[in-house]
mmCIF file of C-alpha atoms in Angstrom:
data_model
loop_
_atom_site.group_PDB
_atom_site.id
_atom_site.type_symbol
_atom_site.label_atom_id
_atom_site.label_comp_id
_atom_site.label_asym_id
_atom_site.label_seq_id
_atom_site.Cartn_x
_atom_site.Cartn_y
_atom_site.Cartn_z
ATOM 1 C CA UNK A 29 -19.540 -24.964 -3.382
ATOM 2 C CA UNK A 30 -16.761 -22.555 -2.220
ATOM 3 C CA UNK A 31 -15.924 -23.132 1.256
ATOM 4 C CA UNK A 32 -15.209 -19.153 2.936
ATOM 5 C CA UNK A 33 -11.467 -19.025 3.980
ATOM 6 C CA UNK A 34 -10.955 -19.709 7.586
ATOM 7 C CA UNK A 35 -9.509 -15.750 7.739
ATOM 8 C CA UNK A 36 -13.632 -15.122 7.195
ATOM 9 C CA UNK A 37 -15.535 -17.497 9.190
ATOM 10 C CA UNK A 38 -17.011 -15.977 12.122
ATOM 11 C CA UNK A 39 -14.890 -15.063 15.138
ATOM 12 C CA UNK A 40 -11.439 -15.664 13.491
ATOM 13 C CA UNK A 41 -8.806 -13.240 13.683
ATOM 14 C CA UNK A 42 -8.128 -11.335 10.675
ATOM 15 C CA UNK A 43 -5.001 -9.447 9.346
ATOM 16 C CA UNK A 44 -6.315 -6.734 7.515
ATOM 17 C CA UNK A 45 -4.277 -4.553 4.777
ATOM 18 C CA UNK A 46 -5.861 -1.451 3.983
ATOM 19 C CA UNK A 47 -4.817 0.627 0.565
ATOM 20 C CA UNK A 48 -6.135 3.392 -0.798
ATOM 21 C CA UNK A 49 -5.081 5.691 -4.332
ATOM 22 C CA UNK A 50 -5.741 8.607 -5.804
ATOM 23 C CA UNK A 51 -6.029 11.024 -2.863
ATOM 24 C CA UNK A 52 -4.532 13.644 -5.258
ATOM 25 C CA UNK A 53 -6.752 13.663 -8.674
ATOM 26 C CA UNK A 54 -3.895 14.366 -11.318
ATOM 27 C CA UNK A 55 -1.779 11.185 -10.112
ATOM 28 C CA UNK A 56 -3.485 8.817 -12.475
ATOM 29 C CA UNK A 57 -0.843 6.388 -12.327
ATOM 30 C CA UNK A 58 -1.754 5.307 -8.710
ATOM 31 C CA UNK A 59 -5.105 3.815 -10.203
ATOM 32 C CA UNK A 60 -2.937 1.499 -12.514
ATOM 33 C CA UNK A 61 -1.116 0.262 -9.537
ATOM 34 C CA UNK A 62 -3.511 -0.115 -7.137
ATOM 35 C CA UNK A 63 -5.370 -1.690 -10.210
ATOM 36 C CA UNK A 64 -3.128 -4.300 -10.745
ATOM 37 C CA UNK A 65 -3.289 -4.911 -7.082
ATOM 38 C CA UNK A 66 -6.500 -5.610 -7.069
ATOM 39 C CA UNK A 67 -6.186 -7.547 -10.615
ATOM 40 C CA UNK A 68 -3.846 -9.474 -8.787
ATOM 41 C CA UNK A 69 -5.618 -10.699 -5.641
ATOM 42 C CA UNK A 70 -9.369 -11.927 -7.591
ATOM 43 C CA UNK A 71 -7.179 -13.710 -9.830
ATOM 44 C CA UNK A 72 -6.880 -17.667 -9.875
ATOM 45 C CA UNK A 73 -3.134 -17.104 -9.157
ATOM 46 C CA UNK A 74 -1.388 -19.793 -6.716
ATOM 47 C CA UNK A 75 0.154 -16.739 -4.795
ATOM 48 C CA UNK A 76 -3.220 -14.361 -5.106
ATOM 49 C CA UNK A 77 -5.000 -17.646 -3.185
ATOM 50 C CA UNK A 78 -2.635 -18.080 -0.193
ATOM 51 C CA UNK A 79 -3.084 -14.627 0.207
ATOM 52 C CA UNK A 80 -6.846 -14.110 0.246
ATOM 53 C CA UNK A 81 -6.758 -17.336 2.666
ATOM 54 C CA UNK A 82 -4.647 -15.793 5.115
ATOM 55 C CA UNK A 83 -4.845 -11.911 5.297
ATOM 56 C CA UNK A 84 -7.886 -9.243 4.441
ATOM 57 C CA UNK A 85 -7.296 -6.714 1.789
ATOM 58 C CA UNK A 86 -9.402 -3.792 2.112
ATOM 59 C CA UNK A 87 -9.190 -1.248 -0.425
ATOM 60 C CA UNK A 88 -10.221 2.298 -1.593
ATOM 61 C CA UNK A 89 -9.350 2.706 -4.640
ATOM 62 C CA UNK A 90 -10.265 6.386 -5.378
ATOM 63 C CA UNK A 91 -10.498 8.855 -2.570
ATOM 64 C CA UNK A 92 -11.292 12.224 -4.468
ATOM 65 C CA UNK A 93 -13.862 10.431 -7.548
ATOM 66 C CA UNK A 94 -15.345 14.453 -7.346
ATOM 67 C CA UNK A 95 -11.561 15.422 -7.837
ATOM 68 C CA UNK A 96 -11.139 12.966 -10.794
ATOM 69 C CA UNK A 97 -14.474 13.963 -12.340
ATOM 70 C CA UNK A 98 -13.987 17.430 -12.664
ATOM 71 C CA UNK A 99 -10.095 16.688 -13.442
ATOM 72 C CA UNK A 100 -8.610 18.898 -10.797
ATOM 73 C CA UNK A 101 -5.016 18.305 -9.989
ATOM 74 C CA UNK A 102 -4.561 17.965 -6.564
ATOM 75 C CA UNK A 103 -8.140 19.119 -4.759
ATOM 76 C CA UNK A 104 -11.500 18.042 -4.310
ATOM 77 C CA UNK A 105 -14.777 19.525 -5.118
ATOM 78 C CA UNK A 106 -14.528 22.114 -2.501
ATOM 79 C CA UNK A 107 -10.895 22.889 -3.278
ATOM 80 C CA UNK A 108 -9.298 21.117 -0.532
ATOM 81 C CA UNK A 109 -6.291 19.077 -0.417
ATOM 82 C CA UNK A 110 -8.045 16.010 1.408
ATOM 83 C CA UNK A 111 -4.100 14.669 2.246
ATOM 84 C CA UNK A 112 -4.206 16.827 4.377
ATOM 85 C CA UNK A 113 -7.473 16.403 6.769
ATOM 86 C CA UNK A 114 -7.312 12.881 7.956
ATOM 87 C CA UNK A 115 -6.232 14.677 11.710
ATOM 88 C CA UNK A 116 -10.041 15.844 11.395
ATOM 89 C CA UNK A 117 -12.359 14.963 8.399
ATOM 90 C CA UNK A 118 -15.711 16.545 7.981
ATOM 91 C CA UNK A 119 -18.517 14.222 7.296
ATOM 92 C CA UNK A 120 -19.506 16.974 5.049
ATOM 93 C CA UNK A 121 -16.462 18.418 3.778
ATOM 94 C CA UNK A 122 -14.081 15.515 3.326
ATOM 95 C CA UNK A 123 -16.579 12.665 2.848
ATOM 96 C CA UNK A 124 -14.504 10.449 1.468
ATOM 97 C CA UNK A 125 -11.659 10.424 4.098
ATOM 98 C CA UNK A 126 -14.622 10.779 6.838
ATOM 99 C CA UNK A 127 -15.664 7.095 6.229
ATOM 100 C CA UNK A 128 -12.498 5.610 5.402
ATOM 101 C CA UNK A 129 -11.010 6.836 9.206
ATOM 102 C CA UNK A 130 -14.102 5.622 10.782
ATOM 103 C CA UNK A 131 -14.027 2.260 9.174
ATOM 104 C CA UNK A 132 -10.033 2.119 10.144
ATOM 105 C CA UNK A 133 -10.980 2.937 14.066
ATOM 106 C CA UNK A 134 -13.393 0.439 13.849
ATOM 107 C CA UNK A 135 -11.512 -2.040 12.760
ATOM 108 C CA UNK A 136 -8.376 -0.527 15.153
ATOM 109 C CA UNK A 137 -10.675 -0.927 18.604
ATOM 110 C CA UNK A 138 -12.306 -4.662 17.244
ATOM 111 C CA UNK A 139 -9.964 -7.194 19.224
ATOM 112 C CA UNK A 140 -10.521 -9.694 16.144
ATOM 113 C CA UNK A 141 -8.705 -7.354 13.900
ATOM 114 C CA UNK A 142 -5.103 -6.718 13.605
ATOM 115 C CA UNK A 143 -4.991 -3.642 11.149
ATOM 116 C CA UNK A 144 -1.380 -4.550 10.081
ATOM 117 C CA UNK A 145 -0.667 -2.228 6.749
ATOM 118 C CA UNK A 146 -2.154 0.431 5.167
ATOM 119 C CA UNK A 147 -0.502 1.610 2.125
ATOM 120 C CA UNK A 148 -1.739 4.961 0.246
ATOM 121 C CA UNK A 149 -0.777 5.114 -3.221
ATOM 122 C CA UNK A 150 0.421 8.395 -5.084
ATOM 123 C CA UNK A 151 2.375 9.340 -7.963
ATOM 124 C CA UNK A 152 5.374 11.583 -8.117
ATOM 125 C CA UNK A 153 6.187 14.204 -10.539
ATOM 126 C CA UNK A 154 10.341 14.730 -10.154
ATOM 127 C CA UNK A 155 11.415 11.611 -8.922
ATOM 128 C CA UNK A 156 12.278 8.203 -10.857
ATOM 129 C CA UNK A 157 10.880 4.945 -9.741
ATOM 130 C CA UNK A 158 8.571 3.454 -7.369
ATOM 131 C CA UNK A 159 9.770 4.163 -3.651
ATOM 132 C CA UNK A 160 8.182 4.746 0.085
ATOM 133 C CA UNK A 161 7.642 7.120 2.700
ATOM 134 C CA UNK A 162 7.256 5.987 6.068
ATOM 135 C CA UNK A 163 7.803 7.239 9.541
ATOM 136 C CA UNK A 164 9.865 7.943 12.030
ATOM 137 C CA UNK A 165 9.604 6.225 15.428
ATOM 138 C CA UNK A 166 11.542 6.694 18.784
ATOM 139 C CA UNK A 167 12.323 3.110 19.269
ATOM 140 C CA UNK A 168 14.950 1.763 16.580
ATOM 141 C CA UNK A 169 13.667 -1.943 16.987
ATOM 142 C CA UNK A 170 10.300 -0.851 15.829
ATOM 143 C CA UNK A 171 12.076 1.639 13.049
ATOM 144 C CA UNK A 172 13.709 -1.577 11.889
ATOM 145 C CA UNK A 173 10.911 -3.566 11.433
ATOM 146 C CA UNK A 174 9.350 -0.795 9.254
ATOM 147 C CA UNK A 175 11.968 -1.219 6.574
ATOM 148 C CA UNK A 176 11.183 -4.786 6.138
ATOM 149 C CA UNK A 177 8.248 -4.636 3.645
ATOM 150 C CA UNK A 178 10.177 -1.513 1.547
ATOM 151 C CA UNK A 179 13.403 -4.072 1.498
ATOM 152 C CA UNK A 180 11.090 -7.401 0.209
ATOM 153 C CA UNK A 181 9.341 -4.740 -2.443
ATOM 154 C CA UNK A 182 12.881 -3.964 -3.640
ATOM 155 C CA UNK A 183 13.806 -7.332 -4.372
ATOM 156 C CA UNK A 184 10.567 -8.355 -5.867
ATOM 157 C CA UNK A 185 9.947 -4.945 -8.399
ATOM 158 C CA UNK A 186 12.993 -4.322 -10.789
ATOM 159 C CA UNK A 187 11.471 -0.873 -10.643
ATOM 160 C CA UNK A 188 11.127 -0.103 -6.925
ATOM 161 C CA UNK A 189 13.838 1.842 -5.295
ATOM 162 C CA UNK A 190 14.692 1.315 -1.587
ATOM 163 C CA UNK A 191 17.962 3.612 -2.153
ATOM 164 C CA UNK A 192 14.835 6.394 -2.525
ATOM 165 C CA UNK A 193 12.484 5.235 -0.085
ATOM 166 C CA UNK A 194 12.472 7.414 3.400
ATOM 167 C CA UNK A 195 11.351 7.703 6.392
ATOM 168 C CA UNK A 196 10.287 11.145 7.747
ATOM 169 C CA UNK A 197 8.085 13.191 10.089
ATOM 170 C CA UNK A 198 8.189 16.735 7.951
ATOM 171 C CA UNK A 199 5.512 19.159 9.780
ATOM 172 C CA UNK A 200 3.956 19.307 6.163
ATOM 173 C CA UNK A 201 3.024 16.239 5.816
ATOM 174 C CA UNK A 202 1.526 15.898 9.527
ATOM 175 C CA UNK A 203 -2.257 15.653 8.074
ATOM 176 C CA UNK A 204 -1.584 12.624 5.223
ATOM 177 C CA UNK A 205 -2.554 9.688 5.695
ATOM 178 C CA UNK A 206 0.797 7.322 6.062
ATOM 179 C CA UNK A 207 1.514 10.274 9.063
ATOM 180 C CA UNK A 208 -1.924 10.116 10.787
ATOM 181 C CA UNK A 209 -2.616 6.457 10.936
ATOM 182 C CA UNK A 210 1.399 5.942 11.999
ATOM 183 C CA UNK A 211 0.589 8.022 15.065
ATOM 184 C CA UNK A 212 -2.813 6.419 15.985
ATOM 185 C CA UNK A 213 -2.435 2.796 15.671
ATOM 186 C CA UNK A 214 -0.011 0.432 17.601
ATOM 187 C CA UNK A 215 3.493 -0.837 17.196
ATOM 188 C CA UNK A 216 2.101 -3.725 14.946
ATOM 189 C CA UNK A 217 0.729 -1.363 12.151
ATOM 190 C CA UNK A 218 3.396 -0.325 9.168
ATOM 191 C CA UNK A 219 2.066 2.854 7.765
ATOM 192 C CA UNK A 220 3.467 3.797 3.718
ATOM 193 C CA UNK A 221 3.191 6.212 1.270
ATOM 194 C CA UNK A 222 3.812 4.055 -2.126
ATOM 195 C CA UNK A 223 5.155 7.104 -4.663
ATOM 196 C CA UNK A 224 5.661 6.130 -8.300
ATOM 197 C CA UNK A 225 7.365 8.341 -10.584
ATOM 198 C CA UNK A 226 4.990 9.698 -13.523
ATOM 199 C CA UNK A 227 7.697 9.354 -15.956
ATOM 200 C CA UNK A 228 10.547 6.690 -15.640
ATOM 201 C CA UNK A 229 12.100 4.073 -13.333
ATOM 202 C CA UNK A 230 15.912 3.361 -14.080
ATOM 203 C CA UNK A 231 17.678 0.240 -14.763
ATOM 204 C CA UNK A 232 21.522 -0.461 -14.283
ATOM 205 C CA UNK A 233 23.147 2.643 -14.770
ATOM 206 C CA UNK A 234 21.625 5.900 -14.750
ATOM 207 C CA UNK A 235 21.214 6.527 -18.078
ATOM 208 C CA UNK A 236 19.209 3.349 -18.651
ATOM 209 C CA UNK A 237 15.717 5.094 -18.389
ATOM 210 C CA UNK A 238 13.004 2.900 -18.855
ATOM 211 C CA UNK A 239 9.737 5.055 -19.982
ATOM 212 C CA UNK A 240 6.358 3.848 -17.720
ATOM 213 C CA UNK A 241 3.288 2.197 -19.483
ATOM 214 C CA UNK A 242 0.046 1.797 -17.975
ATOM 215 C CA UNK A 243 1.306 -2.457 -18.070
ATOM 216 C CA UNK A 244 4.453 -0.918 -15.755
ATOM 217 C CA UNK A 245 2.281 0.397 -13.662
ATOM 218 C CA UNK A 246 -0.042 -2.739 -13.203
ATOM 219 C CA UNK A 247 3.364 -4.867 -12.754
ATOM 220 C CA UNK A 248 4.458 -2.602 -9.981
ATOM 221 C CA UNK A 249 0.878 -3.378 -8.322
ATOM 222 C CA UNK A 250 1.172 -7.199 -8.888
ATOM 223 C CA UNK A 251 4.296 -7.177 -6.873
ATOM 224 C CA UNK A 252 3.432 -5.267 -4.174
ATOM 225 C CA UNK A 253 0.562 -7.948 -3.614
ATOM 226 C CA UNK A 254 3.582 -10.615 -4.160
ATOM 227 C CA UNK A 255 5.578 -8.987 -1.418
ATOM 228 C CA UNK A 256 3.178 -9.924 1.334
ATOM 229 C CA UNK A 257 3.882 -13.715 0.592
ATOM 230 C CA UNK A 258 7.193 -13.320 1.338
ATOM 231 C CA UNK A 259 6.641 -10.825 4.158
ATOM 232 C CA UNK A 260 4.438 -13.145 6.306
ATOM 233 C CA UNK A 261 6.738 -16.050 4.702
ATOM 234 C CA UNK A 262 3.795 -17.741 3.243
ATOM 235 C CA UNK A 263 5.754 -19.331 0.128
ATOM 236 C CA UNK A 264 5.449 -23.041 1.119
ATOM 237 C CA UNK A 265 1.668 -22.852 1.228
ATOM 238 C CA UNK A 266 1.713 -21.941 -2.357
ATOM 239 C CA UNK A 267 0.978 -25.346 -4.656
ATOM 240 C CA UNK A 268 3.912 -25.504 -7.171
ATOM 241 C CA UNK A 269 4.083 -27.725 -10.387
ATOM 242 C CA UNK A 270 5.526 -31.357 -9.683
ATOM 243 C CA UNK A 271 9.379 -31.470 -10.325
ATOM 244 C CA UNK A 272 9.996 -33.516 -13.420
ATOM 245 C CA UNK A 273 13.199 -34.418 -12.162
ATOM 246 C CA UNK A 274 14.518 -34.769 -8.184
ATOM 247 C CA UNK A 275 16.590 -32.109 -6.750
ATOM 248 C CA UNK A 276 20.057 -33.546 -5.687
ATOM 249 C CA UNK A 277 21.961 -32.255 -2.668
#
């Protein structure tokens, strides 16, 4: 029988990082990267199993399904943009955001948790390539530290672009997610917006347009799971084929 990770036997620690997609019903392309996220970590994968060993993925995958249904564009059933609520979520209004910020605090005030990322997937209808929002923070060591995971994803994703990725703290965007959370949990937690364009991502020069597929998409998930092996420099737990011949100095 499977033995349970030590990350999951009772009283361990845990390193929890906390996604969630498709906020905004019309940005179908954040359900093909946060599907090959998920793809990615059940997999039998060398990588996907250090991973699941050492850090907790929680993810909601669809936060507007009554958006999706009824194929609105940005709002829910009521005809709010829920992006815009997590200050104050109705249990009856915004029930999808209401249980995903209580399950966060929860997790936030147990001392066994350390709620380290949450990510939010969208997709972006003028800009080219997979990029980031995050925040702005008063202390430049902690700023810093922020552009860490951004940097990795940019050498891991051929399509990610850190030259796009910002960091703001625009008054419009004060009730999203990435803005909320990066104001109510500690110095430890990295809070993202993870924008992919709906159309293209660029290659070499900038006429070397490469269209997106739903694969794309998936790839661009797969390597943001990736990016947290060499984040938490995990690499020399994963098993690697034998050498077939010795490395020389």
């Amino acid at each position: 029988p499977l033995s349970a990770a030590a990350n999951l036997c009772p009283g361990a620690e845990q390193k929890v990082v906390f996604i969630t997609a498709r906020v905004h019903p019309g940005e179908t392309p954040s359900s093909f990267v946060c599907q090959g996220i998920i793809d990615f970590l059940v997999s039998q994968h060398p990588i996907a199993k250090v991973l699941r060993d050492h850090l907790v993925f929680k993810i909601a995958p669809m936060l507007n399904p009554d958006g999706v249904y009824l194929g609105n564009y940005r709002c829910s059933l009521m005809g709010f943009d829920l992006n815009r609520h997590w200050a104050n979520p109705s249990p009856w209004a915004h029930p999808t955001l209401h249980g995903v910020k209580q399950l966060i605090i929860e997790m936030y005030n147990n001392p066994k948790i350390n709620l380290e990322f949450y990510i939010d997937i969208h997709a972006h209808s003028t800009m080219m390539n997979g990029f980031m929002y995050g925040n702005i923070f008063e202390d430049e060591e902690r700023f810093q530290r922020q552009a860490v995971f951004p940097k990795l994803l940019c050498q891991n994703a051929e399509d990610f672009s850190y030259s796009s990725t910002s960091f703001n703290r625009d008054a419009v965007k004060a009730g999203t997610g990435r803005r909320f959370l990066g104001g109510l949990l500690n110095d430890t937690s990295y809070c993202y917006t993870l924008e992919v364009s709906f159309y293209s991502y660029i290659l070499g020069g900038p006429n070397a347009t490469v269209p997106y597929t739903e694969e794309a998409y998936m790839k661009l998930g797969r390597n943001v799971a990736r990016t947290f092996l060499d984040y938490y420099r995990l690499n020399s737990l994963v098993e690697k084929p034998l050498a077939t011949t010795p490395k020389t100095r």
